[in-house]
Amino acid sequence: GNEKVSAEQEEKFDEEIVAFLKHYKEVYQYSKVFYISDKSGKYYYEGGVSKVISHEDTYDQWYYRFINSGKQISLDINMDEDNQITTIFINSRLEASDGRLLGVIGVAMQMQDVQKMIQESVGEADVQAGLTNAQGEILVDLNTDQSGSRNIFDTAELDNVRADILENKDGQLVFWYPGEGYKICITTEYIQEMEWYLVVCKNNIKELRSFRTIMFHNFCVNTAIAVLLIVIIVLLIRRHNQAMFKVATMDSLTRLPNRRYFYEVILKKAMEENSQKVVFMFDIDDFKHINDTAGHLAGDAVITQVAEVVSNTIGKENLLARWGGDEFCGIIYDNGACADQMMEEFRQKISDMKIREDGSVSISIGYVVVNRIENIDDMISMADRALYISKSKGKNQITKYKE
């Protein structure tokens, strides 16, 4: 049924989040990875749950400032003067499909690691790059650790084009200035996610070349370098959001969509369709007994195998999700008669399978036939009530909801 999340389920969810963060940190070599749940306030990191954040805690105020700012992404710089280490913190909102805040995921990279990425990418090109705000303050110097101590408009050449840089929000701007024996090319681009400006300066372009050659070479080289730097910086910010979307929408044990994704995306999409469909729910009979007698690993194995049998039976054109614990929910896009046959098929397959050493496994199913879904909660409740009837009649059977 639609009971509250148990302590066991909550503990398992915590373990899944921590495992994901640990894997994510190792894959991308971040200094730190964390996730704060807006619902529970839990502060997860790759080693576990470190605390529950609080409005009263001074150290947690950044979280509340960020989520109230309306920004999707924030980038903070922390300078440890004692150890001469500068760290970039990238924080990003994680939202459900309806825009509801789920929490904030963040990563940290030491400045020297970012600089190494850039140096490896641009090779021996003489490139200076940094991120600045609208006031010209150098917030991230991608060549040194001296962020925050200088202003780009202190340089006369850049001060002369201050208005052009700050007013450009649509693409790259390229400026040329003469140097001693070479020309300086300045490429700027606005990064909307942070409301910052990426400024790239490249020299070492000899004046002995013809103007046309210089123009062509610089446009190609500097555009490529600027784009490369933007890819490094912006994708660094975005990629953890994409990965976190997976952990927020996929059940790690069965690799099926989880309840959140099924409820918010799949069912809402189904609401827009007028074709007849069957929404079904089932759970594993006496699953608590399986866990108590055979252990949780055996219980996980049963859940995985049941999910695989049902998925293979209903096919990719239909949908199955893990609702929670040993309970599943799905949609069959077909008329009632065909869906009934399909449900009977996977019920029988599971009943016939020897997936436990001490006996067979069975499931109880409840379903409702609908054309257009008007209210998701009512429809789930109908399927759930039908499932309850299957249980009360002796389990291992199918019940259709009737008014």
Coordinates of C-alpha atoms in Angstrom, one line a residue:
G1 CA 0.0 0.0 0.0
N2 CA 0.9 3.7 0.2
E3 CA 2.4 3.5 3.6
K4 CA 5.1 5.9 4.8
V5 CA 8.7 5.3 4.0
S6 CA 10.1 2.9 6.6
A7 CA 13.3 3.4 8.5
E8 CA 14.8 0.5 6.5
Q9 CA 13.9 2.1 3.2
E10 CA 15.3 5.4 4.3
E11 CA 18.5 3.8 5.3
K12 CA 18.8 2.1 2.0
F13 CA 18.2 5.3 0.2
D14 CA 20.9 7.0 2.2
E15 CA 23.3 4.2 1.2
E16 CA 22.4 4.6 -2.4
I17 CA 23.1 8.3 -2.3
V18 CA 26.4 7.9 -0.6
A19 CA 27.5 5.1 -3.0
F20 CA 26.7 7.4 -5.9
L21 CA 28.6 10.3 -4.5
K22 CA 31.6 8.1 -3.8
H23 CA 31.6 6.7 -7.4
Y24 CA 31.1 10.2 -8.8
K25 CA 34.1 11.6 -6.8
E26 CA 36.3 8.8 -8.0
V27 CA 35.3 9.0 -11.6
Y28 CA 35.8 12.8 -12.0
Q29 CA 38.6 13.1 -9.4
Y30 CA 36.8 15.9 -7.5
S31 CA 38.3 17.0 -4.1
K32 CA 34.8 16.7 -2.6
V33 CA 31.3 15.8 -3.6
F34 CA 28.1 16.4 -1.5
Y35 CA 24.4 16.5 -1.7
I36 CA 21.9 18.2 0.6
S37 CA 18.3 17.0 0.6
D38 CA 15.9 19.8 0.9
K39 CA 13.3 17.5 2.4
S40 CA 15.3 15.9 5.2
G41 CA 18.1 18.5 5.5
K42 CA 20.7 15.6 5.4
Y43 CA 24.2 16.6 4.3
Y44 CA 25.5 13.6 2.3
Y45 CA 29.1 13.3 1.2
E46 CA 31.2 10.4 -0.2
G47 CA 31.8 9.0 3.3
G48 CA 28.2 9.0 4.6
V49 CA 25.8 11.5 6.2
S50 CA 27.8 14.1 8.1
K51 CA 25.0 16.2 9.6
V52 CA 21.5 17.7 9.2
I53 CA 21.6 21.3 8.2
S54 CA 19.8 24.0 10.3
H55 CA 18.7 27.6 9.9
E56 CA 20.4 28.2 13.3
D57 CA 23.8 27.0 12.1
T58 CA 25.9 29.9 10.8
Y59 CA 27.9 27.5 8.5
D60 CA 24.7 26.4 6.8
Q61 CA 23.5 29.9 5.8
W62 CA 25.1 29.6 2.4
Y63 CA 22.6 26.9 1.5
Y64 CA 19.5 29.0 2.3
R65 CA 21.0 32.0 0.5
F66 CA 21.6 29.9 -2.6
I67 CA 18.2 28.2 -2.8
N68 CA 16.5 31.6 -2.2
S69 CA 18.6 33.3 -4.9
G70 CA 16.7 31.8 -7.8
K71 CA 20.0 30.8 -9.4
Q72 CA 20.5 27.3 -10.9
I73 CA 24.3 27.4 -10.3
S74 CA 26.7 29.2 -8.0
L75 CA 30.4 29.1 -8.0
D76 CA 32.4 30.0 -4.8
I77 CA 36.1 30.4 -4.2
N78 CA 37.7 29.3 -0.9
M79 CA 41.3 30.4 -0.3
D80 CA 43.2 28.7 2.4
E81 CA 46.0 31.2 3.0
D82 CA 47.8 29.0 5.5
N83 CA 48.2 26.1 3.0
Q84 CA 48.2 28.2 -0.1
I85 CA 45.3 26.2 -1.6
T86 CA 42.5 27.7 -3.6
T87 CA 39.4 25.6 -4.1
I88 CA 36.5 26.1 -6.5
F89 CA 33.1 25.0 -5.2
I90 CA 30.3 24.5 -7.7
N91 CA 26.8 24.2 -6.3
S92 CA 23.8 23.3 -8.4
R93 CA 20.0 23.1 -7.7
L94 CA 18.5 19.7 -8.3
E95 CA 14.8 19.9 -9.2
A96 CA 12.0 17.6 -10.0
S97 CA 10.3 17.8 -13.4
D98 CA 7.6 20.1 -12.0
G99 CA 10.3 22.5 -10.7
R100 CA 10.1 21.4 -7.1
L101 CA 13.4 21.7 -5.3
L102 CA 14.9 18.3 -4.3
G103 CA 18.1 19.7 -3.0
V104 CA 21.6 21.0 -3.9
I105 CA 24.5 18.9 -5.2
G106 CA 28.0 20.4 -5.1
V107 CA 31.5 19.5 -6.1
A108 CA 34.9 21.0 -5.2
M109 CA 38.1 21.1 -7.3
Q110 CA 41.4 22.6 -6.3
M111 CA 42.4 25.5 -8.6
Q112 CA 45.7 23.7 -9.5
D113 CA 43.7 20.8 -10.9
V114 CA 41.6 23.1 -13.1
Q115 CA 44.7 24.9 -14.2
K116 CA 46.3 21.6 -15.1
M117 CA 43.2 20.7 -17.2
I118 CA 43.5 23.9 -19.1
Q119 CA 47.3 23.7 -19.6
E120 CA 46.9 20.1 -21.0
S121 CA 44.1 21.3 -23.3
V122 CA 45.8 24.4 -24.8
G123 CA 49.3 23.0 -24.9
E124 CA 52.1 25.6 -25.4
A125 CA 49.7 28.4 -26.5
D126 CA 50.4 31.6 -24.6
V127 CA 46.9 32.0 -23.0
Q128 CA 45.7 33.9 -20.0
A129 CA 42.1 33.2 -18.9
G130 CA 39.9 34.2 -16.0
L131 CA 36.3 34.6 -14.8
T132 CA 35.1 38.0 -13.9
N133 CA 31.9 39.6 -12.7
A134 CA 30.2 42.8 -14.0
Q135 CA 32.5 44.9 -11.8
G136 CA 35.6 43.5 -13.4
E137 CA 36.7 41.6 -10.2
I138 CA 38.8 38.6 -11.2
L139 CA 36.9 35.9 -9.3
V140 CA 38.7 32.9 -10.8
D141 CA 42.2 33.3 -12.3
L142 CA 42.7 30.2 -14.4
N143 CA 46.5 30.8 -14.6
T144 CA 47.4 31.7 -11.0
D145 CA 45.9 31.4 -7.5
Q146 CA 45.5 35.2 -7.1
S147 CA 41.8 35.3 -7.6
G148 CA 39.9 38.2 -6.0
S149 CA 42.9 40.5 -5.7
R150 CA 42.8 42.3 -9.1
N151 CA 40.4 43.9 -11.6
I152 CA 40.6 43.2 -15.3
F153 CA 39.6 46.8 -16.1
D154 CA 42.8 48.0 -14.5
T155 CA 44.4 47.2 -17.9
A156 CA 43.9 50.1 -20.3
E157 CA 43.1 48.0 -23.3
L158 CA 40.3 46.1 -21.5
D159 CA 39.0 49.3 -19.8
N160 CA 38.5 50.8 -23.3
V161 CA 36.1 48.0 -24.2
R162 CA 34.5 47.7 -20.8
A163 CA 31.0 48.6 -22.2
D164 CA 31.3 46.2 -25.1
I165 CA 32.3 43.3 -22.9
L166 CA 29.6 43.8 -20.3
E167 CA 26.8 44.5 -22.8
N168 CA 27.5 41.4 -24.8
K169 CA 25.2 38.5 -23.7
D170 CA 24.8 36.7 -26.9
G171 CA 28.1 35.3 -28.1
Q172 CA 31.8 35.8 -28.4
L173 CA 33.5 39.1 -28.9
V174 CA 37.0 39.4 -30.3
F175 CA 39.3 42.5 -29.7
W176 CA 42.7 43.2 -31.2
Y177 CA 45.5 45.2 -29.6
P178 CA 49.2 45.8 -30.7
G179 CA 51.9 44.6 -28.4
E180 CA 55.7 44.8 -28.7
G181 CA 56.4 42.6 -31.7
Y182 CA 53.1 40.8 -31.5
K183 CA 49.4 41.3 -31.4
I184 CA 47.1 40.6 -28.5
C185 CA 43.8 39.0 -29.1
I186 CA 41.1 39.2 -26.4
T187 CA 38.1 36.9 -26.6
T188 CA 35.2 37.3 -24.2
E189 CA 32.0 35.3 -23.6
Y190 CA 29.2 35.7 -21.2
I191 CA 28.4 32.5 -19.1
Q192 CA 24.7 32.8 -18.3
E193 CA 24.6 30.1 -15.7
M194 CA 26.9 32.1 -13.4
E195 CA 26.3 35.6 -14.7
W196 CA 30.0 35.8 -15.2
Y197 CA 32.3 36.6 -18.1
L198 CA 35.1 34.4 -19.4
V199 CA 38.0 36.5 -20.7
V200 CA 40.7 34.9 -22.7
C201 CA 43.9 36.7 -23.8
K202 CA 46.3 35.2 -26.3
N203 CA 49.4 36.8 -27.7
N204 CA 52.5 35.4 -29.5
I205 CA 50.9 36.4 -32.9
K206 CA 53.8 37.9 -34.8
E207 CA 53.2 41.2 -36.7
L208 CA 55.3 40.0 -39.6
R209 CA 52.3 38.1 -41.0
S210 CA 49.9 39.7 -43.4
F211 CA 46.7 41.2 -41.9
R212 CA 44.6 38.6 -43.6
T213 CA 46.7 35.7 -42.2
I214 CA 46.6 37.2 -38.8
M215 CA 42.9 37.6 -38.8
F216 CA 42.2 34.1 -40.1
H217 CA 44.7 32.5 -37.7
N218 CA 43.6 34.4 -34.6
F219 CA 39.9 33.9 -35.3
C220 CA 40.3 30.1 -35.6
V221 CA 42.8 29.7 -32.8
N222 CA 41.3 32.0 -30.2
T223 CA 37.7 30.9 -30.9
A224 CA 38.8 27.3 -30.5
I225 CA 40.6 28.1 -27.3
A226 CA 37.8 30.2 -25.9
V227 CA 35.2 27.5 -26.7
L228 CA 37.5 24.9 -25.2
L229 CA 37.8 26.8 -22.0
I230 CA 34.0 27.4 -21.9
V231 CA 33.5 23.6 -22.4
I232 CA 35.8 22.8 -19.6
I233 CA 34.3 25.3 -17.2
V234 CA 30.6 25.0 -18.0
L235 CA 30.5 21.3 -18.5
L236 CA 32.4 20.9 -15.2
I237 CA 29.4 22.7 -13.7
R238 CA 26.7 20.8 -15.6
R239 CA 27.8 17.2 -15.7
H240 CA 27.1 16.5 -12.1
N241 CA 23.5 17.7 -12.5
Q242 CA 23.1 15.1 -15.3
A243 CA 24.5 12.3 -13.2
M244 CA 22.5 13.3 -10.2
F245 CA 19.3 13.2 -12.3
K246 CA 20.0 9.5 -12.7
V247 CA 20.3 8.8 -9.1
A248 CA 17.2 10.8 -8.4
T249 CA 15.1 9.0 -11.0
M250 CA 16.4 5.4 -11.2
D251 CA 16.2 2.6 -8.6
S252 CA 19.8 1.4 -8.1
L253 CA 18.9 -2.2 -7.3
T254 CA 16.6 -3.0 -10.3
R255 CA 17.7 -0.2 -12.7
L256 CA 14.0 0.6 -13.2
P257 CA 12.5 4.1 -12.9
N258 CA 11.8 4.8 -9.3
R259 CA 8.6 6.1 -7.7
R260 CA 9.5 9.7 -8.1
Y261 CA 10.2 9.5 -11.8
F262 CA 7.2 7.2 -12.4
Y263 CA 4.9 9.6 -10.5
E264 CA 6.2 12.9 -11.8
V265 CA 7.1 12.0 -15.4
I266 CA 5.5 8.8 -16.7
L267 CA 2.1 9.2 -15.1
K268 CA 1.8 12.9 -16.0
K269 CA 2.7 12.0 -19.6
A270 CA 0.0 9.3 -19.5
M271 CA -2.5 11.9 -18.3
E272 CA -2.2 13.6 -21.7
E273 CA -3.0 10.5 -23.6
N274 CA -6.6 9.4 -24.4
S275 CA -5.8 5.8 -25.4
Q276 CA -7.0 3.0 -23.1
K277 CA -4.4 1.8 -20.7
V278 CA -4.1 -0.4 -17.6
V279 CA -2.3 0.9 -14.5
F280 CA -1.3 -2.0 -12.2
M281 CA 0.4 -2.5 -8.9
F282 CA 1.8 -5.6 -7.4
D283 CA 4.0 -6.6 -4.5
I284 CA 5.8 -9.8 -3.4
D285 CA 3.8 -12.0 -1.1
D286 CA 5.2 -12.6 2.4
F287 CA 8.3 -10.6 1.5
K288 CA 9.1 -9.8 5.1
H289 CA 9.3 -13.5 5.8
I290 CA 11.8 -13.8 3.0
N291 CA 14.0 -11.1 4.5
D292 CA 13.7 -12.4 8.0
T293 CA 14.5 -16.0 7.2
A294 CA 16.9 -15.8 4.2
G295 CA 18.4 -12.3 4.8
H296 CA 18.3 -9.0 3.0
L297 CA 20.7 -10.1 0.2
A298 CA 18.3 -12.9 -0.7
G299 CA 15.5 -10.4 -0.5
D300 CA 17.3 -8.1 -2.9
A301 CA 17.9 -11.1 -5.3
V302 CA 14.2 -11.9 -5.3
I303 CA 13.2 -8.3 -6.0
T304 CA 15.7 -8.1 -8.9
Q305 CA 14.6 -11.4 -10.5
V306 CA 10.9 -10.5 -10.2
A307 CA 11.5 -7.1 -11.8
E308 CA 13.4 -8.8 -14.6
V309 CA 10.6 -11.3 -15.3
V310 CA 7.9 -8.6 -15.3
S311 CA 10.0 -6.2 -17.5
N312 CA 10.7 -8.9 -20.1
T313 CA 7.0 -10.0 -20.2
I314 CA 5.4 -6.6 -20.7
G315 CA 8.1 -5.4 -23.1
K316 CA 9.7 -2.0 -23.8
E317 CA 6.5 -0.5 -25.1
N318 CA 5.0 -0.7 -21.6
L319 CA 6.4 0.7 -18.4
L320 CA 7.4 -0.7 -15.0
A321 CA 8.8 1.1 -12.0
R322 CA 9.8 0.2 -8.5
W323 CA 7.3 1.9 -6.2
G324 CA 9.1 1.1 -3.0
G325 CA 10.3 -1.9 -1.0
D326 CA 8.8 -5.0 -2.7
E327 CA 6.0 -3.0 -4.4
F328 CA 6.0 -2.2 -8.1
C329 CA 3.7 -0.1 -10.4
G330 CA 3.3 -0.1 -14.1
I331 CA 1.4 0.9 -17.2
I332 CA 0.3 -1.4 -20.0
Y333 CA -0.8 0.5 -23.1
D334 CA -3.4 -2.0 -24.4
N335 CA -7.0 -3.0 -23.9
G336 CA -8.1 -4.7 -20.7
A337 CA -8.3 -8.2 -22.1
C338 CA -4.7 -8.2 -23.5
A339 CA -3.4 -6.6 -20.3
D340 CA -5.1 -9.2 -18.2
Q341 CA -3.5 -12.0 -20.2
M342 CA -0.1 -10.3 -19.8
M343 CA -0.4 -9.9 -16.1
E344 CA -1.5 -13.5 -15.7
E345 CA 1.6 -14.5 -17.8
F346 CA 4.1 -12.8 -15.5
R347 CA 2.2 -13.9 -12.4
Q348 CA 2.4 -17.5 -13.5
K349 CA 6.1 -17.2 -14.6
I350 CA 7.1 -15.9 -11.1
S351 CA 5.0 -18.6 -9.4
D352 CA 6.7 -21.3 -11.4
M353 CA 10.2 -20.0 -10.9
K354 CA 12.5 -21.6 -8.4
I355 CA 14.2 -18.3 -7.2
R356 CA 14.3 -19.3 -3.5
E357 CA 16.1 -22.3 -2.0
D358 CA 13.3 -22.8 0.6
G359 CA 10.3 -22.4 -1.8
S360 CA 8.6 -20.5 -4.6
V361 CA 7.8 -16.8 -4.8
S362 CA 4.4 -15.3 -5.7
I363 CA 3.0 -11.9 -6.3
S364 CA -0.4 -10.2 -5.8
I365 CA -1.7 -7.8 -8.4
G366 CA -4.3 -5.1 -8.6
Y367 CA -5.2 -3.0 -11.6
V368 CA -7.5 -0.4 -13.0
V369 CA -8.5 0.2 -16.7
V370 CA -8.6 3.9 -17.7
N371 CA -8.9 5.9 -20.9
R372 CA -7.8 9.3 -19.6
I373 CA -6.2 9.8 -16.3
E374 CA -7.9 12.7 -14.5
N375 CA -6.3 12.4 -11.1
I376 CA -3.1 10.5 -10.5
D377 CA -3.6 9.9 -6.8
D378 CA -7.1 8.5 -7.3
M379 CA -6.0 6.1 -10.0
I380 CA -3.1 4.8 -7.8
S381 CA -5.5 4.4 -4.9
M382 CA -7.8 2.3 -7.1
A383 CA -5.0 0.0 -8.2
D384 CA -3.8 -0.2 -4.6
R385 CA -7.3 -1.1 -3.3
A386 CA -7.5 -3.9 -5.9
L387 CA -4.1 -5.1 -4.8
Y388 CA -5.4 -5.2 -1.2
I389 CA -8.3 -7.4 -2.3
S390 CA -5.9 -9.8 -4.0
K391 CA -4.1 -10.1 -0.7
S392 CA -7.2 -10.6 1.3
K393 CA -8.4 -13.3 -1.0
G394 CA -5.4 -15.5 -0.4
K395 CA -2.6 -13.8 -2.4
N396 CA -1.0 -14.9 -5.7
Q397 CA -3.9 -13.6 -7.8
I398 CA -5.1 -10.7 -9.9
T399 CA -7.9 -8.3 -9.1
K400 CA -9.5 -5.7 -11.3
Y401 CA -10.7 -2.5 -9.6
K402 CA -14.5 -2.1 -9.7
E403 CA -16.6 0.9 -8.6

